[in-house]
Coordinates of C-alpha atoms and ligand atoms in Angstrom, one line a residue:
Chain M
M1 CA -11.2 14.7 22.9
K2 CA -12.5 11.1 22.9
V3 CA -10.5 8.4 21.2
V4 CA -12.2 5.3 19.6
V5 CA -10.2 2.5 18.1
D6 CA -11.5 -0.2 15.7
Q7 CA -9.6 -3.3 16.6
D8 CA -11.2 -5.1 13.6
K9 CA -9.5 -2.7 11.2
C10 CA -6.2 -2.3 12.9
V11 CA -3.3 -4.0 11.1
G12 CA -0.8 -3.7 13.9
A13 CA 1.5 -1.2 12.3
G14 CA 2.3 0.4 15.7
Q15 CA 2.5 3.9 14.2
C16 CA 0.1 5.1 16.9
V17 CA 2.4 3.7 19.7
L18 CA 5.4 5.4 18.1
L19 CA 3.6 8.7 18.2
A20 CA 1.6 8.6 21.4
P21 CA 2.9 5.8 23.7
D22 CA 0.9 7.1 26.6
V23 CA -2.4 6.7 24.7
F24 CA -1.8 3.5 22.6
D25 CA -0.2 0.2 23.1
Q26 CA -0.2 -3.1 21.1
R27 CA -1.4 -6.5 22.2
D28 CA 1.5 -8.9 22.6
E29 CA 0.1 -11.8 20.4
D30 CA -1.1 -10.0 17.3
G31 CA -0.1 -6.3 17.7
V32 CA -3.6 -5.1 17.6
V33 CA -4.0 -1.7 19.1
V34 CA -5.0 -1.3 22.8
L35 CA -6.3 2.0 24.0
L36 CA -4.7 3.1 27.2
Q37 CA -6.6 6.4 27.6
E38 CA -10.0 7.1 26.1
F39 CA -9.8 10.8 27.1
P40 CA -6.1 11.8 26.7
P41 CA -5.0 15.1 28.3
A42 CA -4.7 18.2 26.1
E43 CA -0.9 18.1 25.8
L44 CA -1.2 14.8 24.0
H45 CA -3.9 15.8 21.5
D46 CA -1.5 16.8 18.7
D47 CA 0.3 13.5 18.9
V48 CA -3.0 11.6 18.9
R49 CA -4.3 13.5 15.9
Q50 CA -1.1 12.7 14.0
A51 CA -1.4 9.0 15.0
A52 CA -5.0 9.0 13.7
R53 CA -3.8 10.5 10.4
V54 CA -0.9 8.2 9.7
C55 CA -2.5 4.9 10.9
P56 CA -2.4 2.9 7.6
A57 CA -5.7 1.2 8.5
L58 CA -7.5 4.4 9.6
A59 CA -8.5 2.4 12.7
I60 CA -8.4 5.5 15.1
E61 CA -11.3 7.8 15.3
L62 CA -11.4 11.0 17.2
D63 CA -14.4 12.8 18.6
E64 CA -13.2 16.3 19.2
Q65 CA -16.4 17.6 20.9
Chain B
M1 CA -7.5 26.4 -7.9
I2 CA -5.6 23.4 -6.7
A3 CA -6.2 20.3 -8.7
V4 CA -5.6 16.7 -7.4
V5 CA -5.4 14.0 -10.0
G6 CA -6.0 10.6 -8.5
A7 CA -8.9 10.0 -5.9
S8 CA -7.4 7.4 -3.7
A9 CA -5.3 7.2 -0.5
A10 CA -2.6 9.6 -1.6
G11 CA -4.8 12.1 -3.4
L12 CA -7.4 12.1 -0.6
T13 CA -4.8 12.7 2.1
A14 CA -3.2 15.5 0.1
A15 CA -6.7 17.2 -0.3
Q16 CA -7.4 16.7 3.5
T17 CA -4.0 18.1 4.4
L18 CA -4.4 21.2 2.1
R19 CA -7.6 22.1 3.9
R20 CA -6.2 21.3 7.4
E21 CA -3.2 23.4 6.7
G22 CA -5.3 26.4 5.9
Y23 CA -5.9 26.4 2.1
T24 CA -9.3 27.9 1.6
G25 CA -9.4 28.3 -2.2
P26 CA -11.1 26.1 -4.7
L27 CA -10.1 22.4 -4.7
T28 CA -10.9 19.8 -7.4
V29 CA -10.2 16.1 -7.1
I30 CA -10.3 14.1 -10.3
G31 CA -10.5 10.3 -10.3
D32 CA -11.1 7.9 -13.1
E33 CA -12.9 5.3 -11.0
Q34 CA -16.6 5.8 -10.3
H35 CA -16.2 5.2 -6.6
M36 CA -15.4 7.6 -3.8
P37 CA -11.9 6.9 -2.3
Y38 CA -11.5 3.5 -0.8
D39 CA -8.7 1.4 0.7
R40 CA -6.9 -1.2 -1.3
P41 CA -5.1 -3.5 1.2
P42 CA -8.3 -5.2 2.4
L43 CA -9.2 -6.1 -1.3
S44 CA -6.8 -9.0 -1.4
K45 CA -7.5 -9.9 2.3
Q46 CA -10.9 -9.2 3.9
V47 CA -12.8 -8.5 0.7
L48 CA -11.6 -11.5 -1.2
S49 CA -12.1 -13.9 1.7
G50 CA -15.6 -12.5 2.3
V51 CA -14.9 -11.4 5.9
W52 CA -15.8 -7.8 5.1
E53 CA -18.7 -6.3 3.1
P54 CA -17.1 -4.4 0.2
S55 CA -18.6 -1.2 1.6
K56 CA -16.3 -1.4 4.6
V57 CA -13.3 -0.4 2.5
S58 CA -14.4 3.1 1.9
L59 CA -12.1 5.8 3.1
P60 CA -13.6 8.6 5.3
S61 CA -13.6 11.2 2.5
T62 CA -14.6 14.2 4.6
V63 CA -12.8 17.1 3.0
E64 CA -14.6 20.4 3.1
D65 CA -15.6 22.0 -0.1
V66 CA -14.2 19.7 -2.8
D67 CA -15.3 19.6 -6.3
W68 CA -15.2 15.8 -7.0
K69 CA -14.9 14.8 -10.6
L70 CA -15.3 11.0 -10.5
G71 CA -15.3 8.8 -13.5
V72 CA -13.2 11.4 -15.2
R73 CA -9.6 10.8 -16.4
A74 CA -6.9 13.3 -16.9
V75 CA -5.5 12.7 -20.4
G76 CA -2.9 15.5 -20.7
L77 CA -1.0 18.1 -18.9
D78 CA 0.5 21.5 -20.0
V79 CA 2.8 22.4 -17.2
G80 CA 3.7 25.8 -18.5
G81 CA 0.1 26.8 -19.3
R82 CA -1.1 25.1 -16.0
R83 CA -3.8 23.3 -17.7
L84 CA -5.2 19.7 -17.6
A85 CA -7.0 18.0 -20.4
L86 CA -9.8 15.7 -19.3
S87 CA -11.4 12.6 -20.8
T88 CA -14.7 14.6 -21.1
G89 CA -13.1 16.8 -23.7
D90 CA -12.9 19.7 -21.2
S91 CA -9.8 21.4 -20.0
L92 CA -9.2 22.6 -16.5
D93 CA -6.9 25.5 -15.5
Y94 CA -5.2 25.2 -12.2
D95 CA -2.7 27.2 -10.1
K96 CA -1.2 24.2 -8.3
L97 CA -1.3 20.5 -9.1
V98 CA -1.0 17.2 -7.1
V99 CA -0.3 14.1 -9.1
A100 CA -1.5 10.9 -7.3
T101 CA -2.4 8.5 -10.1
G102 CA -0.9 5.4 -8.5
V103 CA 0.1 2.3 -10.6
S104 CA -1.7 -0.3 -12.8
P105 CA -1.0 -4.0 -12.8
R106 CA 1.3 -5.4 -15.4
R107 CA -0.6 -7.8 -17.6
L108 CA 0.1 -10.8 -19.8
P109 CA -1.0 -10.6 -23.4
S110 CA -4.3 -12.5 -23.3
S111 CA -7.9 -11.7 -24.0
L112 CA -9.2 -14.9 -22.5
A113 CA -12.0 -14.8 -19.9
G114 CA -11.1 -16.0 -16.5
V115 CA -7.7 -14.1 -16.5
H116 CA -7.7 -11.4 -13.8
T117 CA -5.6 -8.7 -12.3
L118 CA -6.2 -7.2 -8.9
R119 CA -6.0 -3.4 -8.2
T120 CA -9.4 -2.0 -7.9
L121 CA -12.6 -2.8 -6.0
D122 CA -14.2 -3.8 -9.2
D123 CA -11.3 -6.2 -10.0
A124 CA -11.6 -7.7 -6.5
L125 CA -15.4 -8.3 -6.8
A126 CA -15.1 -9.8 -10.3
F127 CA -12.2 -12.1 -9.2
K128 CA -14.0 -13.1 -6.0
E129 CA -17.1 -14.2 -7.9
E130 CA -15.1 -16.5 -10.2
L131 CA -12.9 -17.8 -7.4
A132 CA -16.1 -19.1 -5.6
A133 CA -16.7 -21.5 -8.5
A134 CA -13.1 -22.4 -9.3
R135 CA -11.4 -25.7 -8.6
S136 CA -8.0 -25.0 -9.9
V137 CA -6.5 -21.6 -9.6
V138 CA -3.1 -20.5 -11.0
I139 CA -1.5 -17.4 -9.7
V140 CA 1.3 -15.9 -11.9
G141 CA 3.7 -14.1 -9.7
A142 CA 4.8 -14.9 -6.1
G143 CA 5.2 -11.4 -4.8
F144 CA 3.3 -10.2 -1.8
M145 CA 0.1 -9.9 -3.9
G146 CA 0.3 -13.4 -5.4
S147 CA 1.2 -14.9 -2.0
E148 CA -1.7 -13.2 -0.2
V149 CA -4.2 -14.3 -2.8
A150 CA -2.8 -17.8 -2.8
A151 CA -3.5 -18.0 1.0
V152 CA -7.1 -16.7 0.6
A153 CA -7.9 -18.9 -2.4
S154 CA -6.6 -22.0 -0.7
S155 CA -8.5 -21.3 2.5
L156 CA -11.6 -21.0 0.3
G157 CA -11.1 -24.5 -0.8
A158 CA -9.4 -24.0 -4.3
D159 CA -6.5 -26.1 -5.5
V160 CA -3.8 -23.4 -5.9
T161 CA -0.6 -23.2 -7.8
V162 CA 1.7 -20.2 -7.8
V163 CA 4.3 -19.8 -10.6
D164 CA 7.3 -17.5 -10.5
P165 CA 10.6 -17.5 -12.4
L166 CA 12.4 -16.5 -9.2
A167 CA 13.6 -19.0 -6.6
A168 CA 11.3 -18.1 -3.7
P169 CA 8.2 -16.0 -3.0
M170 CA 8.6 -12.3 -2.1
I171 CA 12.3 -12.6 -2.9
R172 CA 12.3 -9.1 -4.4
Q173 CA 10.9 -7.6 -1.2
F174 CA 12.9 -9.5 1.4
G175 CA 15.5 -11.8 -0.2
P176 CA 15.8 -15.6 -0.3
W177 CA 16.0 -16.3 3.5
L178 CA 12.5 -15.0 4.2
G179 CA 11.3 -16.2 0.8
D180 CA 12.1 -19.8 1.8
L181 CA 10.1 -19.4 5.0
V182 CA 7.2 -18.0 3.0
A183 CA 7.5 -20.9 0.6
K184 CA 7.3 -23.4 3.4
L185 CA 4.3 -21.6 4.9
H186 CA 2.5 -22.1 1.7
A187 CA 3.6 -25.7 1.3
D188 CA 2.3 -26.4 4.8
H189 CA -1.1 -25.2 3.6
G190 CA -1.2 -27.3 0.5
V191 CA -0.4 -24.5 -2.0
R192 CA 2.0 -25.7 -4.8
M193 CA 4.8 -23.4 -5.8
R194 CA 6.4 -23.8 -9.3
L195 CA 9.5 -21.7 -8.7
G196 CA 12.3 -21.0 -11.1
V197 CA 10.2 -21.3 -14.1
G198 CA 8.3 -18.7 -16.2
V199 CA 5.0 -18.7 -17.9
S200 CA 5.1 -19.1 -21.7
G201 CA 1.5 -18.6 -22.4
L202 CA -2.2 -18.8 -21.4
V203 CA -4.3 -21.3 -23.3
G204 CA -8.0 -21.8 -23.9
S205 CA -10.7 -21.0 -26.4
G206 CA -12.7 -18.0 -25.2
R207 CA -12.0 -18.9 -21.6
V208 CA -8.7 -19.8 -20.0
S209 CA -8.2 -23.6 -19.4
A210 CA -4.5 -23.9 -18.7
V211 CA -1.2 -22.0 -18.1
E212 CA 1.8 -23.2 -20.0
L213 CA 5.2 -23.0 -18.5
A214 CA 8.6 -22.4 -20.1
D215 CA 9.7 -26.0 -19.2
G216 CA 6.8 -27.4 -21.3
T217 CA 4.4 -28.3 -18.4
S218 CA 0.8 -27.3 -18.6
L219 CA -1.1 -26.4 -15.4
P220 CA -4.9 -26.7 -15.7
A221 CA -6.7 -23.5 -14.6
D222 CA -10.3 -22.4 -14.2
V223 CA -9.2 -19.0 -13.1
V224 CA -5.9 -17.2 -13.4
L225 CA -4.6 -14.2 -11.4
V226 CA -1.7 -12.3 -13.0
A227 CA 0.2 -10.6 -10.2
I228 CA 3.5 -9.7 -11.8
G229 CA 4.0 -6.2 -10.5
S230 CA 2.8 -2.8 -11.6
V231 CA 3.5 0.2 -13.8
P232 CA 3.2 3.8 -12.7
N233 CA 0.2 5.6 -14.3
T234 CA 2.1 8.3 -16.1
S235 CA 1.1 7.8 -19.8
W236 CA -1.2 10.8 -19.5
L237 CA 1.9 12.9 -18.6
A238 CA 3.8 12.0 -21.8
G239 CA 4.9 15.2 -23.5
S240 CA 4.2 17.3 -20.4
G241 CA 7.9 17.8 -19.9
L242 CA 7.9 16.2 -16.5
S243 CA 10.7 13.8 -15.9
L244 CA 9.3 10.2 -15.8
T245 CA 12.2 7.8 -15.4
D246 CA 10.7 6.1 -12.3
G247 CA 7.1 7.2 -12.1
V248 CA 7.0 10.9 -11.6
D249 CA 10.5 12.0 -10.7
C250 CA 10.5 14.4 -7.8
D251 CA 13.1 16.2 -5.6
S252 CA 13.3 15.6 -1.9
L253 CA 10.3 17.9 -1.3
C254 CA 8.1 15.8 -3.7
R255 CA 8.3 18.6 -6.3
A256 CA 8.1 17.5 -10.0
A257 CA 8.0 21.0 -11.4
P258 CA 7.2 24.5 -10.1
N259 CA 3.7 24.2 -8.6
V260 CA 3.5 20.5 -9.3
V261 CA 4.0 17.8 -6.6
A262 CA 3.5 14.0 -6.8
C263 CA 2.8 11.5 -4.0
G264 CA 2.0 7.8 -3.4
D265 CA 2.7 4.8 -5.6
V266 CA 3.3 7.0 -8.7
A267 CA 6.0 9.2 -7.2
S268 CA 9.7 8.6 -6.9
W269 CA 11.8 11.1 -4.9
T270 CA 15.3 11.5 -3.7
H271 CA 15.3 10.2 -0.1
P272 CA 17.4 12.6 1.9
V273 CA 18.9 10.0 4.2
Q274 CA 19.4 7.2 1.7
G275 CA 20.7 9.7 -0.9
R276 CA 19.1 7.9 -3.8
R277 CA 15.8 7.9 -5.8
I278 CA 13.2 5.5 -4.4
R279 CA 9.5 4.8 -5.2
V280 CA 7.5 3.1 -2.5
E281 CA 4.3 1.1 -3.2
H282 CA 3.1 0.9 0.4
R283 CA -0.1 2.0 2.0
M284 CA 1.4 4.1 4.7
N285 CA 3.6 5.9 2.2
A286 CA 0.5 7.1 0.3
T287 CA -0.7 8.8 3.5
E288 CA 2.7 10.2 4.6
Q289 CA 3.7 11.4 1.2
G290 CA 0.3 12.9 0.5
M291 CA 0.7 15.0 3.6
A292 CA 4.3 15.9 2.7
A293 CA 3.4 16.9 -0.9
A294 CA 0.5 19.0 0.2
R295 CA 2.6 20.9 2.7
T296 CA 5.2 21.6 0.0
L297 CA 2.5 23.1 -2.2
L298 CA 1.6 25.5 0.6
G299 CA 5.2 26.6 1.1
K300 CA 5.6 24.6 4.3
G301 CA 7.5 21.7 2.9
S302 CA 10.5 19.9 4.3
P303 CA 12.6 17.0 2.8
Y304 CA 10.5 13.9 2.9
S305 CA 12.4 11.3 4.9
P306 CA 10.2 8.4 6.0
I307 CA 11.0 5.0 7.3
P308 CA 8.8 2.9 5.0
Y309 CA 6.4 0.5 6.6
F310 CA 4.7 -2.4 5.0
W311 CA 2.7 -5.4 6.1
T312 CA 1.1 -8.5 4.5
D313 CA -1.2 -11.1 5.9
Q314 CA -0.9 -14.8 4.8
Y315 CA -3.0 -17.4 6.6
D316 CA -2.4 -16.7 10.3
V317 CA 0.9 -15.0 9.7
K318 CA 1.4 -11.2 9.7
I319 CA 4.6 -10.1 8.1
Q320 CA 5.6 -6.5 8.9
A321 CA 8.5 -4.6 7.7
Y322 CA 10.1 -1.2 8.5
G323 CA 12.9 0.3 6.4
T324 CA 14.5 -0.9 3.3
F325 CA 15.9 -4.3 2.1
P326 CA 18.7 -3.8 -0.4
V327 CA 19.6 -7.0 -2.3
D328 CA 22.9 -7.2 -0.5
A329 CA 21.5 -6.8 3.0
V330 CA 22.0 -9.8 5.3
P331 CA 19.3 -10.8 7.7
S332 CA 19.8 -12.2 11.2
V333 CA 17.2 -13.0 13.9
A334 CA 17.1 -10.4 16.6
A335 CA 14.1 -11.4 18.6
G336 CA 11.9 -14.5 19.0
D337 CA 12.7 -17.8 17.2
V338 CA 12.0 -19.0 13.7
G339 CA 11.1 -22.4 15.0
T340 CA 8.3 -21.1 17.1
G341 CA 6.8 -19.1 14.2
R342 CA 7.3 -15.8 16.0
F343 CA 10.5 -13.8 15.2
A344 CA 12.0 -10.5 14.0
A345 CA 15.1 -10.2 11.9
V346 CA 17.2 -7.1 11.2
Y347 CA 18.8 -6.7 7.8
V348 CA 22.3 -5.2 7.6
A349 CA 24.1 -3.7 4.6
D350 CA 27.4 -1.8 4.6
G351 CA 27.6 -2.2 8.3
R352 CA 24.3 -0.6 9.1
V353 CA 20.8 -1.8 9.9
T354 CA 18.6 -0.9 6.9
G355 CA 15.4 -2.7 7.8
V356 CA 13.5 -5.0 10.2
V357 CA 11.1 -7.8 9.3
G358 CA 8.7 -9.3 11.8
W359 CA 6.8 -12.6 11.6
N360 CA 4.0 -12.6 14.0
L361 CA 6.0 -10.5 16.5
P362 CA 4.6 -7.0 16.1
R363 CA 5.7 -5.3 19.3
E364 CA 9.3 -6.4 19.2
T365 CA 9.5 -5.6 15.5
R366 CA 8.3 -2.1 16.3
Q367 CA 10.9 -1.8 19.0
L368 CA 13.7 -2.9 16.7
R369 CA 12.7 -0.2 14.2
A370 CA 14.7 2.2 16.4
R371 CA 17.9 0.4 15.2
I372 CA 17.4 1.4 11.6
G373 CA 20.4 3.5 10.5
E374 CA 22.5 2.4 13.4
P375 CA 25.8 0.5 13.0
A376 CA 25.2 -3.2 13.2
Ligands
FAD401 C1 -4.9 -5.7 -3.5 C2 -3.9 -4.8 -2.9 C3 -3.4 -5.1 -1.6 C4 -2.5 -4.3 -1.0 N1 -2.0 -4.6 0.2 C5 -1.1 -3.8 0.9 C6 -0.6 -4.2 2.1 O1 -1.0 -5.2 2.7 N2 0.3 -3.4 2.7 C7 0.7 -2.2 2.1 O2 1.5 -1.5 2.7 N3 0.3 -1.9 0.9 C8 -0.6 -2.6 0.2 N4 -1.1 -2.3 -1.0 C9 -0.5 -1.1 -1.6 C10 -1.4 0.2 -1.3 O3 -2.7 -0.1 -1.5 C11 -0.9 1.3 -2.3 O4 0.4 1.7 -1.9 C12 -1.8 2.5 -2.2 O5 -3.1 2.3 -2.6 C13 -1.3 3.7 -3.0 O6 -2.1 4.7 -3.0 P1 -2.1 5.8 -4.2 O7 -3.2 6.8 -3.8 O8 -0.7 6.3 -4.4 O9 -2.5 5.1 -5.5 P2 -3.8 4.3 -6.0 O10 -4.4 3.7 -4.8 O11 -3.4 3.4 -7.1 O12 -4.7 5.4 -6.5 C14 -4.5 6.1 -7.7 C15 -5.9 6.5 -8.3 O13 -5.7 7.3 -9.4 C16 -6.6 7.0 -10.4 N5 -6.0 7.4 -11.7 C17 -5.0 6.8 -12.4 N6 -4.8 7.5 -13.5 C18 -5.7 8.6 -13.6 C19 -5.9 9.6 -14.5 N7 -5.1 9.8 -15.6 N8 -6.9 10.5 -14.2 C20 -7.7 10.4 -13.1 N9 -7.5 9.4 -12.1 C21 -6.5 8.5 -12.4 C22 -6.7 5.5 -10.3 O14 -7.9 5.0 -10.9 C23 -6.7 5.3 -8.8 O15 -8.0 5.4 -8.3 C24 -2.0 -3.1 -1.7 C25 -2.5 -2.8 -3.0 C26 -3.4 -3.6 -3.6 C27 -3.9 -3.3 -5.0
SF4_402 S1 -1.3 2.7 13.8 FE1 -3.4 1.9 13.3 S2 -3.0 -0.1 12.4 FE2 -1.2 0.5 13.5 S3 -1.4 -0.4 15.6 FE3 -2.1 1.7 15.6 S4 -4.3 1.5 15.2 FE4 -3.4 -0.4 14.6

């Protein structure tokens, strides 16, 4: 799984960090998402998928190839 | 066949969830707008300010095998007979139904040109065009929508006045303490607020020229935005037998009737933790409740118990809120400092934290979310 984030769309909701804190963080100043791992390990995939789904800005894209 | 009425955030998510959770039967999504699903929060922000091309708001509507019926309105429902009546004159038999018809803006009685509301992409584009030529803009209503649009309109160079009968902007959402800070933010940017006074009428011949207030003053206006809240889109459900006291009334699993669920802005449900009926007009709820309602239809439901999340952007300030803000809740600063323009406050009612509001302090606000429900 490859994770791509669109910082331009992100609204800083932090839902991704709540669900997968090992994969996502937020910038201090404006809360915009920071990707910690582009290729997260398999045991985190479910959490990452859930984060992509609930992100209110749909700023997280997953390439499941 | 599962039918979804409403082709926006909640309806789309419900359709996606049905497929993801293994439903392989026929699926029809009915939406009265001509557009494929798109996102609304950027309409009053990036679209109105011109930072985004309108096409950027489209939602990724990749759901396998959907029969999209766009530009079609559901006009009636027979719950017992499991049948929808459509604006095309056809009827549609379903096995299970998702109601996701959202809300519509409340309007002022007026047929004058230049008077706008803002809910759809078409609304946003029409308003944007008139805003570009306007000198004086009057915004009726100082809720989050009126406040956001005031920020954008003034940054585009218009002379902006916001009118509201309440004492501060966004007071319904977050009370007078935060409201006063929002009022000051707008004052610092040259936006005038006429608070504590209602609108008595819109005047003009053919096109609006002024807004008259209850105290007798008249505000000149080239363009008016009416942002005075919204009404759930349930008129098509009249006579269906569904309970409609606050939108579509649902139980804690988002069920409105056997084989009928509702989600998003149109749905109210009994929140299992709060123990009362609530209806949430927030973007993230449309997604979360769309998922929850779809799972219920497939027999995999559980009580829907979210911590609501909301944000609004005004000038360079991002306000974020988790939880709920009852009128009697008392705010206190828990991180940062109001004076520096970066802070987070917790709201306490009945001895417990009910919600957190952050003002340009996203990380700490998120961290404080964990305190919701705890004793203060
Ligand atoms: C300008 C704007 C800015 C916003 N900004 C924010 C924000 O910053 N943060 C935040 O949290 N939330 C924000 N929101 C709220 C958020 O967009 C909504 O909560 C969300 O769109 C709700 O989704 P929904 O699918 O329930 O309803 P809607 O998006 O309203 O979709 C309902 C759809 O159903 C269609 N429909 C209605 N009746 C029928 C019928 N009888 N037959 C067929 N189709 C029908 C409607 O045309 C509409 O397309 C904003 C909303 C607006 C309008
Ligand atoms: S959930 Fe989405 S909007 Fe929120 S911080 Fe993560 S990427 Fe950004």
